[in-house]
Coordinates of N, CA and C in Angstrom, one line a residue:
M729 N 5.6 8.4 1.4 CA 5.5 7.6 2.6 C 5.6 6.1 2.3
S730 N 4.9 5.7 1.2 CA 5.0 4.3 0.8 C 6.4 3.8 0.5
A731 N 7.1 4.6 -0.3 CA 8.4 4.3 -0.7 C 9.4 4.2 0.6
L732 N 9.3 5.1 1.5 CA 10.1 5.1 2.7 C 9.8 3.9 3.5
A733 N 8.5 3.5 3.6 CA 8.1 2.4 4.4 C 8.6 1.1 3.8
A734 N 8.6 1.0 2.4 CA 9.1 -0.1 1.7 C 10.6 -0.3 2.0
E735 N 11.3 0.9 2.0 CA 12.7 0.9 2.3 C 13.0 0.4 3.7
A736 N 12.2 0.8 4.6 CA 12.3 0.4 6.0 C 12.1 -1.1 6.2
S737 N 11.3 -1.7 5.3 CA 11.0 -3.2 5.3 C 12.2 -4.0 4.8
G738 N 13.2 -3.3 4.1 CA 14.3 -4.1 3.6 C 14.6 -4.0 2.2
V739 N 13.7 -3.2 1.4 CA 13.9 -3.0 0.0 C 15.1 -2.0 -0.2
D740 N 15.9 -2.3 -1.3 CA 17.0 -1.4 -1.5 C 16.8 -0.4 -2.6
L741 N 16.1 -0.7 -3.7 CA 15.8 0.2 -4.8 C 14.4 0.6 -4.8
L742 N 14.2 1.9 -4.8 CA 12.8 2.5 -4.8 C 12.6 3.3 -6.1
Y743 N 11.6 2.9 -6.9 CA 11.3 3.7 -8.1 C 10.0 4.4 -7.8
V744 N 10.0 5.7 -7.8 CA 8.9 6.5 -7.4 C 8.4 7.3 -8.5
A745 N 7.2 7.0 -9.0 CA 6.6 7.8 -10.1 C 5.7 8.9 -9.4
V746 N 6.0 10.1 -9.8 CA 5.4 11.3 -9.1 C 5.1 12.4 -10.2
P747 N 4.2 13.3 -9.8 CA 4.1 14.5 -10.7 C 5.4 15.2 -10.9
A748 N 5.6 15.7 -12.1 CA 6.8 16.4 -12.5 C 7.3 17.4 -11.4
C749 N 6.3 18.1 -10.9 CA 6.6 19.2 -9.9 C 7.2 18.6 -8.6
H750 N 7.0 17.3 -8.3 CA 7.5 16.7 -7.1 C 8.7 15.9 -7.2
A751 N 9.3 15.8 -8.4 CA 10.4 14.9 -8.7 C 11.6 15.2 -7.9
D752 N 12.0 16.5 -7.8 CA 13.2 16.8 -7.1 C 13.0 16.6 -5.6
V753 N 11.9 16.8 -5.1 CA 11.6 16.5 -3.6 C 11.7 15.0 -3.4
A754 N 11.2 14.2 -4.3 CA 11.2 12.8 -4.1 C 12.6 12.2 -4.1
K755 N 13.5 12.8 -4.9 CA 14.9 12.4 -5.0 C 15.6 12.6 -3.7
Q756 N 15.2 13.6 -2.9 CA 15.9 14.0 -1.7 C 15.4 13.2 -0.5
C757 N 14.4 12.3 -0.7 CA 13.9 11.6 0.5 C 14.8 10.4 0.9
S758 N 15.5 9.9 -0.1 CA 16.4 8.8 0.2 C 17.4 8.6 -1.0
L759 N 18.6 8.2 -0.6 CA 19.6 7.9 -1.7 C 19.2 6.7 -2.5
N760 N 18.2 5.9 -2.0 CA 17.7 4.7 -2.8 C 16.6 5.1 -3.7
V761 N 16.1 6.3 -3.7 CA 15.0 6.7 -4.6 C 15.5 7.1 -6.0
Q762 N 14.8 6.5 -7.0 CA 15.0 6.9 -8.4 C 13.6 7.4 -8.8
A763 N 13.5 8.7 -9.1 CA 12.3 9.4 -9.4 C 12.0 9.2 -10.9
H764 N 10.7 8.9 -11.2 CA 10.2 8.8 -12.6 C 9.1 9.8 -12.7
P765 N 9.3 11.0 -13.1 CA 8.3 12.1 -13.2 C 7.2 11.8 -14.2
F766 N 6.0 12.1 -13.9 CA 5.0 12.2 -15.0 C 5.3 13.2 -16.0
I767 N 4.7 13.1 -17.2 CA 5.0 14.2 -18.2 C 4.5 15.5 -17.7
G768 N 3.4 15.5 -17.0 CA 2.9 16.8 -16.4 C 2.8 16.7 -14.9
D769 N 1.9 17.5 -14.4 CA 1.7 17.5 -12.9 C 0.6 16.7 -12.4
D770 N -0.1 15.9 -13.3 CA -1.1 14.9 -12.9 C -0.9 13.7 -13.8
L771 N -1.2 12.5 -13.3 CA -1.2 11.3 -14.1 C -2.1 11.5 -15.3
A772 N -1.6 11.1 -16.5 CA -2.4 11.3 -17.7 C -2.2 10.1 -18.6
K773 N -3.0 9.9 -19.6 CA -3.0 8.8 -20.5 C -1.6 8.6 -21.1
K774 N -0.9 9.7 -21.4 CA 0.4 9.6 -22.1 C 1.5 9.0 -21.1
D775 N 1.2 9.0 -19.8 CA 2.1 8.4 -18.8 C 2.0 6.9 -18.7
V776 N 0.9 6.3 -19.2 CA 0.7 4.9 -18.9 C 1.7 4.0 -19.6
A777 N 2.0 4.2 -20.8 CA 3.0 3.3 -21.5 C 4.3 3.3 -20.8
P778 N 5.0 4.5 -20.6 CA 6.3 4.4 -19.9 C 6.2 3.9 -18.5
L779 N 5.1 4.1 -17.8 CA 5.0 3.5 -16.5 C 4.8 2.0 -16.5
L780 N 4.1 1.5 -17.5 CA 4.0 0.0 -17.7 C 5.4 -0.6 -18.0
E781 N 6.2 0.1 -18.7 CA 7.6 -0.4 -19.0 C 8.3 -0.4 -17.7
L782 N 8.2 0.6 -16.8 CA 8.8 0.5 -15.5 C 8.3 -0.6 -14.7
L783 N 7.0 -0.8 -14.6 CA 6.4 -1.9 -13.8 C 6.9 -3.3 -14.2
A784 N 7.2 -3.4 -15.5 CA 7.7 -4.7 -16.0 C 9.1 -5.1 -15.4
T785 N 9.8 -4.1 -14.8 CA 11.1 -4.3 -14.3 C 11.2 -4.5 -12.8
I786 N 10.1 -4.4 -12.1 CA 10.1 -4.3 -10.6 C 9.4 -5.5 -10.0
D787 N 9.6 -5.7 -8.7 CA 9.0 -6.9 -8.0 C 7.6 -6.6 -7.4
C788 N 7.3 -5.4 -7.1 CA 6.0 -5.1 -6.6 C 5.8 -3.6 -6.7
A789 N 4.5 -3.1 -6.8 CA 4.3 -1.7 -6.9 C 3.1 -1.3 -6.0
V790 N 3.2 -0.2 -5.4 CA 2.1 0.5 -4.7 C 1.5 1.5 -5.7
I791 N 0.2 1.4 -5.9 CA -0.5 2.3 -6.9 C -1.6 2.9 -6.2
G792 N -1.8 4.2 -6.3 CA -2.9 5.0 -5.7 C -2.6 6.2 -4.9
P793 N -1.7 6.1 -3.9 CA -1.5 7.2 -3.0 C -1.0 8.4 -3.8
G794 N -1.5 9.6 -3.6 CA -1.1 10.8 -4.2 C -1.6 11.1 -5.6
I795 N -2.4 10.2 -6.2 CA -2.9 10.4 -7.5 C -4.1 11.3 -7.5
A796 N -4.2 12.4 -8.3 CA -5.3 13.2 -8.4 C -6.5 12.5 -8.8
R797 N -7.7 12.9 -8.3 CA -8.9 12.2 -8.7 C -9.7 12.9 -9.8
T798 N -9.0 13.5 -10.7 CA -9.7 14.1 -11.9 C -10.1 12.9 -12.8
D799 N -11.1 13.2 -13.7 CA -11.6 12.2 -14.6 C -10.4 11.6 -15.4
A800 N -9.6 12.5 -15.9 CA -8.5 12.1 -16.8 C -7.5 11.2 -16.0
S801 N -7.1 11.6 -14.8 CA -6.2 10.8 -14.0 C -6.8 9.5 -13.7
L802 N -8.0 9.4 -13.3 CA -8.6 8.2 -13.0 C -8.8 7.2 -14.2
R803 N -9.0 7.8 -15.3 CA -9.0 6.9 -16.5 C -7.6 6.3 -16.8
A804 N -6.6 7.2 -16.6 CA -5.2 6.7 -16.8 C -4.9 5.6 -15.7
L805 N -5.3 5.9 -14.5 CA -5.0 5.0 -13.4 C -5.7 3.6 -13.7
K806 N -6.9 3.6 -14.2 CA -7.6 2.4 -14.5 C -6.8 1.6 -15.5
D807 N -6.4 2.3 -16.6 CA -5.6 1.6 -17.6 C -4.3 1.0 -17.0
L808 N -3.7 1.8 -16.1 CA -2.4 1.3 -15.6 C -2.6 0.1 -14.7
V809 N -3.6 0.1 -13.8 CA -3.9 -1.0 -13.0 C -4.3 -2.3 -13.8
A810 N -5.1 -2.1 -14.8 CA -5.6 -3.2 -15.6 C -4.4 -3.9 -16.3
A811 N -3.4 -3.2 -16.8 CA -2.4 -3.7 -17.6 C -1.1 -4.0 -16.8
A812 N -1.0 -3.6 -15.5 CA 0.2 -3.8 -14.7 C 0.7 -5.2 -14.7
P813 N 2.0 -5.5 -15.1 CA 2.5 -6.8 -15.2 C 3.1 -7.4 -13.9
C814 N 3.1 -6.6 -12.8 CA 3.8 -7.0 -11.6 C 2.8 -7.1 -10.4
P815 N 3.2 -7.7 -9.3 CA 2.3 -7.7 -8.1 C 2.0 -6.3 -7.7
L816 N 0.7 -6.1 -7.2 CA 0.3 -4.7 -6.9 C -0.2 -4.7 -5.4
V817 N 0.0 -3.5 -4.8 CA -0.7 -3.1 -3.6 C -1.5 -1.8 -4.0
L818 N -2.8 -1.9 -3.9 CA -3.7 -0.8 -4.3 C -4.3 -0.1 -3.1
D819 N -4.2 1.2 -3.1 CA -4.6 2.1 -2.0 C -5.2 3.4 -2.5
A820 N -5.9 4.1 -1.7 CA -6.2 5.5 -2.0 C -7.0 5.6 -3.3
S821 N -6.5 6.4 -4.3 CA -7.2 6.7 -5.5 C -7.3 5.5 -6.4
A822 N -6.6 4.4 -6.2 CA -6.7 3.2 -7.0 C -7.9 2.3 -6.5
L823 N -8.5 2.7 -5.4 CA -9.7 1.9 -4.9 C -11.0 2.6 -5.4
Q824 N -11.5 2.1 -6.5 CA -12.6 2.7 -7.2 C -13.7 1.6 -7.5
P825 N -14.8 2.0 -8.0 CA -15.8 1.1 -8.4 C -15.3 0.1 -9.4
W826 N -14.4 0.5 -10.2 CA -13.9 -0.4 -11.3 C -12.7 -1.3 -10.9
T827 N -12.2 -1.2 -9.6 CA -11.0 -1.8 -9.2 C -11.1 -3.4 -9.4
F828 N -12.2 -3.9 -8.9 CA -12.3 -5.4 -8.9 C -12.3 -5.9 -10.4
D829 N -12.9 -5.2 -11.3 CA -12.9 -5.6 -12.7 C -11.4 -5.6 -13.3
C830 N -10.6 -4.8 -12.7 CA -9.2 -4.7 -13.3 C -8.2 -5.7 -12.7
I831 N -8.5 -6.2 -11.5 CA -7.5 -7.0 -10.8 C -7.9 -8.4 -10.5
A832 N -9.0 -8.9 -11.0 CA -9.5 -10.2 -10.7 C -8.4 -11.2 -11.0
H833 N -8.0 -12.0 -10.0 CA -7.1 -13.1 -10.0 C -5.6 -12.6 -10.3
K834 N -5.4 -11.3 -10.1 CA -4.0 -10.8 -10.1 C -3.3 -11.0 -8.8
H835 N -2.0 -10.9 -8.8 CA -1.2 -11.0 -7.6 C -1.4 -9.6 -6.9
A836 N -2.5 -9.4 -6.1 CA -2.8 -8.0 -5.6 C -3.3 -8.1 -4.2
V837 N -3.0 -6.9 -3.5 CA -3.5 -6.7 -2.2 C -4.2 -5.3 -2.2
L838 N -5.4 -5.2 -1.7 CA -6.1 -4.0 -1.6 C -6.2 -3.6 -0.1
T839 N -6.0 -2.3 0.1 CA -5.9 -1.8 1.5 C -7.0 -0.7 1.8
P840 N -8.3 -1.0 1.7 CA -9.2 0.1 1.9 C -9.6 0.4 3.4
H841 N -9.8 1.7 3.7 CA -10.5 2.0 5.0 C -12.0 2.1 4.7
A842 N -12.8 2.4 5.7 CA -14.2 2.3 5.5 C -14.7 3.2 4.4
G843 N -14.2 4.4 4.3 CA -14.6 5.3 3.2 C -14.3 4.8 1.8
E844 N -13.1 4.2 1.7 CA -12.7 3.7 0.4 C -13.5 2.5 0.0
W845 N -13.8 1.7 1.0 CA -14.7 0.5 0.7 C -16.0 0.9 0.2
E846 N -16.6 2.0 0.8 CA -17.9 2.5 0.4 C -17.8 3.1 -1.0
R847 N -16.7 3.7 -1.3 CA -16.5 4.3 -2.7 C -16.4 3.2 -3.7
M848 N -15.9 2.0 -3.3 CA -15.9 0.9 -4.2 C -17.2 0.3 -4.5
G849 N -18.2 0.7 -3.7 CA -19.6 0.2 -3.9 C -19.9 -1.0 -3.2
L850 N -19.2 -1.3 -2.1 CA -19.4 -2.6 -1.4 C -19.6 -2.3 0.1
S851 N -20.2 -3.2 0.8 CA -20.3 -3.1 2.2 C -19.2 -3.9 2.9
P852 N -18.7 -3.4 4.0 CA -17.6 -4.1 4.7 C -17.9 -5.6 5.0
V853 N -19.2 -6.0 5.1 CA -19.5 -7.4 5.3 C -19.2 -8.2 4.1
D854 N -19.0 -7.6 2.9 CA -18.8 -8.3 1.7 C -17.4 -8.6 1.3
F855 N -16.4 -8.0 2.2 CA -15.1 -8.1 1.7 C -14.5 -9.5 1.6
A856 N -14.9 -10.4 2.5 CA -14.4 -11.8 2.4 C -14.8 -12.4 1.1
A857 N -16.1 -12.3 0.7 CA -16.6 -12.8 -0.5 C -16.0 -12.2 -1.7
A858 N -15.7 -10.9 -1.6 CA -15.1 -10.2 -2.8 C -13.7 -10.7 -3.0
A859 N -12.9 -10.9 -1.9 CA -11.6 -11.4 -2.0 C -11.5 -12.8 -2.6
E860 N -12.5 -13.7 -2.2 CA -12.5 -15.0 -2.7 C -12.9 -15.0 -4.2
R861 N -13.9 -14.2 -4.5 CA -14.4 -14.1 -5.9 C -13.3 -13.6 -6.9
C862 N -12.5 -12.6 -6.4 CA -11.5 -12.1 -7.3 C -10.2 -12.7 -7.2
G863 N -10.0 -13.5 -6.2 CA -8.7 -14.2 -6.0 C -7.6 -13.2 -5.5
V864 N -8.0 -12.3 -4.7 CA -7.0 -11.3 -4.2 C -7.0 -11.2 -2.7
T865 N -6.1 -10.5 -2.1 CA -6.1 -10.3 -0.7 C -6.6 -8.9 -0.4
I866 N -7.5 -8.8 0.6 CA -8.0 -7.5 1.0 C -7.7 -7.2 2.5
L867 N -7.1 -6.1 2.8 CA -6.8 -5.7 4.2 C -7.7 -4.5 4.4
A868 N -8.8 -4.8 5.1 CA -9.8 -3.8 5.5 C -9.3 -3.1 6.8
K869 N -8.8 -1.9 6.7 CA -8.2 -1.2 7.8 C -9.2 -0.6 8.8
G870 N -8.9 -0.7 10.1 CA -9.8 -0.1 11.1 C -9.2 -0.3 12.5
V871 N -10.0 -0.2 13.5 CA -9.5 -0.4 14.9 C -9.0 -1.9 14.9
I872 N -9.7 -2.8 14.3 CA -9.2 -4.1 14.0 C -9.0 -4.2 12.5
D873 N -7.9 -4.6 12.1 CA -7.7 -4.9 10.7 C -8.2 -6.3 10.3
H874 N -9.0 -6.4 9.3 CA -9.5 -7.6 8.8 C -8.9 -8.0 7.5
I875 N -8.2 -9.1 7.4 CA -7.5 -9.5 6.2 C -8.3 -10.7 5.6
A876 N -8.9 -10.4 4.4 CA -9.6 -11.5 3.7 C -8.7 -12.1 2.6
T877 N -8.6 -13.4 2.6 CA -7.7 -14.1 1.7 C -8.4 -14.6 0.5
P878 N -7.6 -15.0 -0.5 CA -8.2 -15.6 -1.7 C -9.0 -16.9 -1.5
D879 N -8.8 -17.6 -0.4 CA -9.5 -18.8 -0.2 C -10.8 -18.5 0.7
G880 N -11.0 -17.3 1.0 CA -12.3 -16.9 1.7 C -12.1 -16.8 3.2
S881 N -11.0 -17.1 3.8 CA -10.8 -17.0 5.2 C -10.4 -15.6 5.6
V882 N -10.6 -15.3 6.9 CA -10.3 -13.9 7.4 C -9.4 -14.0 8.6
I883 N -8.4 -13.1 8.6 CA -7.4 -13.0 9.7 C -7.7 -11.6 10.3
D884 N -7.9 -11.6 11.6 CA -8.0 -10.3 12.4 C -6.8 -9.9 13.1
V885 N -6.4 -8.6 13.0 CA -5.2 -8.1 13.7 C -5.6 -7.0 14.6
T886 N -5.4 -7.2 15.9 CA -5.7 -6.2 16.9 C -4.5 -5.3 17.2
G887 N -4.7 -4.3 18.0 CA -3.6 -3.4 18.4 C -3.8 -2.1 17.8
G888 N -2.8 -1.2 18.0 CA -2.9 0.1 17.5 C -3.6 1.1 18.4
N889 N -3.7 2.4 18.0 CA -4.2 3.4 18.8 C -4.6 4.6 18.0
P890 N -5.2 5.6 18.5 CA -5.7 6.8 17.7 C -4.5 7.5 17.0
G891 N -3.3 7.4 17.4 CA -2.2 8.0 16.7 C -2.0 7.5 15.3
L892 N -2.5 6.3 15.0 CA -2.4 5.7 13.7 C -3.4 6.2 12.7
T893 N -4.3 7.1 13.2 CA -5.3 7.7 12.3 C -4.8 8.9 11.5
V894 N -3.6 9.3 11.8 CA -3.1 10.5 11.1 C -2.8 10.2 9.6
G895 N -2.8 11.2 8.8 CA -2.5 11.0 7.4 C -1.1 10.3 7.1
G896 N -1.0 9.4 6.2 CA 0.2 8.8 5.8 C 0.4 7.4 6.4
T897 N -0.3 7.0 7.5 CA 0.0 5.7 8.0 C -0.5 4.6 7.1
G898 N -1.6 4.9 6.4 CA -2.1 3.9 5.4 C -1.2 3.7 4.3
D899 N -0.5 4.9 3.8 CA 0.5 4.8 2.8 C 1.7 3.9 3.3
A900 N 2.0 4.1 4.5 CA 3.1 3.4 5.1 C 2.8 1.9 5.2
L901 N 1.6 1.6 5.5 CA 1.2 0.2 5.6 C 1.3 -0.5 4.2
A902 N 0.8 0.3 3.2 CA 0.9 -0.2 1.8 C 2.3 -0.5 1.4
G903 N 3.2 0.5 1.8 CA 4.6 0.3 1.4 C 5.3 -0.9 2.1
V904 N 4.9 -1.2 3.3 CA 5.5 -2.4 4.0 C 5.0 -3.6 3.3
I905 N 3.7 -3.7 3.0 CA 3.2 -4.9 2.3 C 4.0 -5.1 0.9
A906 N 4.1 -4.0 0.2 CA 4.8 -4.1 -1.1 C 6.3 -4.5 -0.9
G907 N 6.9 -3.9 0.1 CA 8.3 -4.3 0.4 C 8.5 -5.7 0.7
L908 N 7.6 -6.3 1.5 CA 7.6 -7.7 1.8 C 7.3 -8.6 0.6
I909 N 6.4 -8.2 -0.2 CA 6.1 -9.0 -1.4 C 7.3 -9.0 -2.3
A910 N 7.9 -7.8 -2.4 CA 9.1 -7.7 -3.3 C 10.3 -8.6 -2.8
Q911 N 10.2 -8.9 -1.5 CA 11.2 -9.8 -0.9 C 10.7 -11.3 -0.9
R912 N 9.7 -11.5 -1.8 CA 9.2 -12.9 -2.1 C 8.3 -13.5 -1.0
M913 N 7.7 -12.6 -0.2 CA 6.7 -13.1 0.8 C 5.3 -13.2 0.1
D914 N 4.6 -14.2 0.5 CA 3.2 -14.4 0.0 C 2.4 -13.2 0.4
P915 N 1.5 -12.7 -0.5 CA 0.7 -11.5 -0.3 C -0.1 -11.6 1.1
V916 N -0.7 -12.7 1.4 CA -1.5 -12.8 2.6 C -0.5 -12.7 3.8
D917 N 0.6 -13.4 3.8 CA 1.6 -13.2 4.9 C 2.1 -11.8 5.0
A918 N 2.3 -11.2 3.8 CA 2.9 -9.8 3.8 C 1.9 -8.9 4.4
A919 N 0.6 -9.0 4.1 CA -0.5 -8.1 4.6 C -0.6 -8.4 6.1
H920 N -0.5 -9.6 6.6 CA -0.6 -9.9 8.0 C 0.6 -9.3 8.8
L921 N 1.8 -9.6 8.3 CA 3.0 -9.1 9.0 C 3.0 -7.5 9.0
A922 N 2.7 -6.9 7.9 CA 2.7 -5.5 7.8 C 1.7 -4.9 8.7
S923 N 0.5 -5.4 8.8 CA -0.5 -4.9 9.8 C 0.0 -5.0 11.2
Q924 N 0.5 -6.2 11.6 CA 1.1 -6.3 12.9 C 2.2 -5.3 13.2
T925 N 3.0 -5.1 12.1 CA 4.2 -4.2 12.3 C 3.7 -2.7 12.6
I926 N 2.8 -2.2 11.8 CA 2.3 -0.9 11.9 C 1.6 -0.7 13.3
K927 N 0.8 -1.6 13.6 CA 0.1 -1.5 14.9 C 1.0 -1.6 16.1
R928 N 2.0 -2.5 16.1 CA 2.9 -2.6 17.2 C 3.8 -1.3 17.2
A929 N 4.2 -0.8 16.1 CA 5.0 0.4 16.1 C 4.3 1.5 16.7
G930 N 3.0 1.7 16.4 CA 2.2 2.7 17.0 C 2.0 2.6 18.5
D931 N 1.9 1.3 18.9 CA 1.7 1.1 20.4 C 3.0 1.4 21.1
E932 N 4.1 1.0 20.5 CA 5.4 1.3 21.2 C 5.7 2.8 21.2
L933 N 5.4 3.5 20.1 CA 5.6 5.0 20.1 C 4.7 5.7 21.0
A934 N 3.5 5.2 21.2 CA 2.5 5.9 22.1 C 3.0 5.9 23.5
K935 N 3.8 4.9 23.9 CA 4.4 4.9 25.3 C 5.4 6.0 25.5
E936 N 6.0 6.4 24.3 CA 7.1 7.5 24.4 C 6.5 8.9 24.2
Y937 N 5.5 9.0 23.2 CA 5.1 10.3 22.7 C 3.6 10.6 23.0
G938 N 2.9 9.6 23.6 CA 1.4 9.8 23.5 C 1.0 9.5 22.1
Y939 N -0.1 10.1 21.6 CA -0.6 9.8 20.3 C -0.1 10.8 19.2
A940 N 0.8 11.7 19.6 CA 1.3 12.7 18.7 C 2.7 12.3 18.1
Y941 N 2.8 11.1 17.6 CA 4.1 10.6 17.2 C 4.3 10.8 15.6
G942 N 3.2 10.8 14.9 CA 3.3 11.1 13.5 C 3.8 9.9 12.7
T943 N 3.6 9.9 11.3 CA 3.9 8.8 10.5 C 5.4 8.6 10.3
R944 N 6.1 9.6 10.3 CA 7.6 9.4 10.0 C 8.2 8.6 11.2
R945 N 7.8 8.8 12.4 CA 8.3 8.0 13.5 C 7.9 6.5 13.3
V946 N 6.7 6.3 12.8 CA 6.2 5.0 12.6 C 7.1 4.3 11.6
I947 N 7.5 5.0 10.5 CA 8.3 4.4 9.5 C 9.7 4.1 10.0
D948 N 10.2 5.0 10.8 CA 11.6 4.8 11.4 C 11.6 3.6 12.4
R949 N 10.4 3.2 12.9 CA 10.3 2.1 13.8 C 10.1 0.8 13.1
I950 N 9.8 0.8 11.9 CA 9.5 -0.4 11.1 C 10.6 -1.5 11.2
P951 N 11.9 -1.2 11.0 CA 12.9 -2.2 11.0 C 13.0 -2.9 12.4
I952 N 12.9 -2.1 13.4 CA 13.0 -2.6 14.8 C 11.8 -3.6 15.1
V953 N 10.6 -3.2 14.7 CA 9.4 -4.0 15.0 C 9.5 -5.3 14.1
L954 N 9.8 -5.1 12.9 CA 9.9 -6.3 12.0 C 10.9 -7.3 12.6
H955 N 12.0 -6.8 13.0 CA 13.0 -7.7 13.6 C 12.5 -8.4 14.8
S956 N 11.8 -7.7 15.7 CA 11.2 -8.3 16.9 C 10.1 -9.3 16.6
L957 N 9.3 -9.0 15.6 CA 8.2 -9.9 15.2 C 8.8 -11.2 14.6
C958 N 9.8 -11.1 13.8 CA 10.5 -12.3 13.2 C 11.1 -13.1 14.3
L959 N 11.7 -12.5 15.3 CA 12.3 -13.2 16.4 C 11.2 -14.0 17.2
D960 N 10.0 -13.3 17.3 CA 8.9 -14.0 18.0 C 8.4 -15.2 17.3
C961 N 8.6 -15.2 16.0 CA 8.1 -16.3 15.2 C 9.1 -17.4 15.0
S962 N 10.4 -17.1 15.4 CA 11.5 -18.1 15.2 C 11.5 -19.1 16.3

């Protein structure tokens, strides 16, 4: 979902690192996908070095969605995040108690929902201070998205509806953020525009389908909404 959303934001080449058992499926998602399978069916320590080589060649990476939460996979994930040489968008399994130690003052955006924020060991009221302390951007997802910036300010984004609570919409949000950063947008601006895009897409789709529109329709709507939002700003 993240890769397809990044593609919908305007990215042309998608490098998708997936478990070996999913590589063939990933290749069929888009002609722009280049699959990089793990050595096995879960992320492991032996995958870290080749993945770091891949990350050194790209403009931005989403890390976390789809990664197993076994002890071995989480240790490998921590090593990968800590050493990653490119801008990062961290979601899902990459949001752990150790995350802030690994990404302090990196070019990074974190996208936790309430449960992930709790897993990281922090209260939602702390997110602005955490963003300023670590020099990163944090998009705290919810009915209202709260975007905390490295300078300590907070941007609120309203909109959206219950249809956006289905699985995959958070992955899509992370993909749009990464896609915009890859196209040289500032991380704060990318998080803000991506949040607006996903929420407006959900609101437009709800008028046609009610709340049962699903994540794939949200992704298909991304180019239209991005175009509209950019026209609004021009």
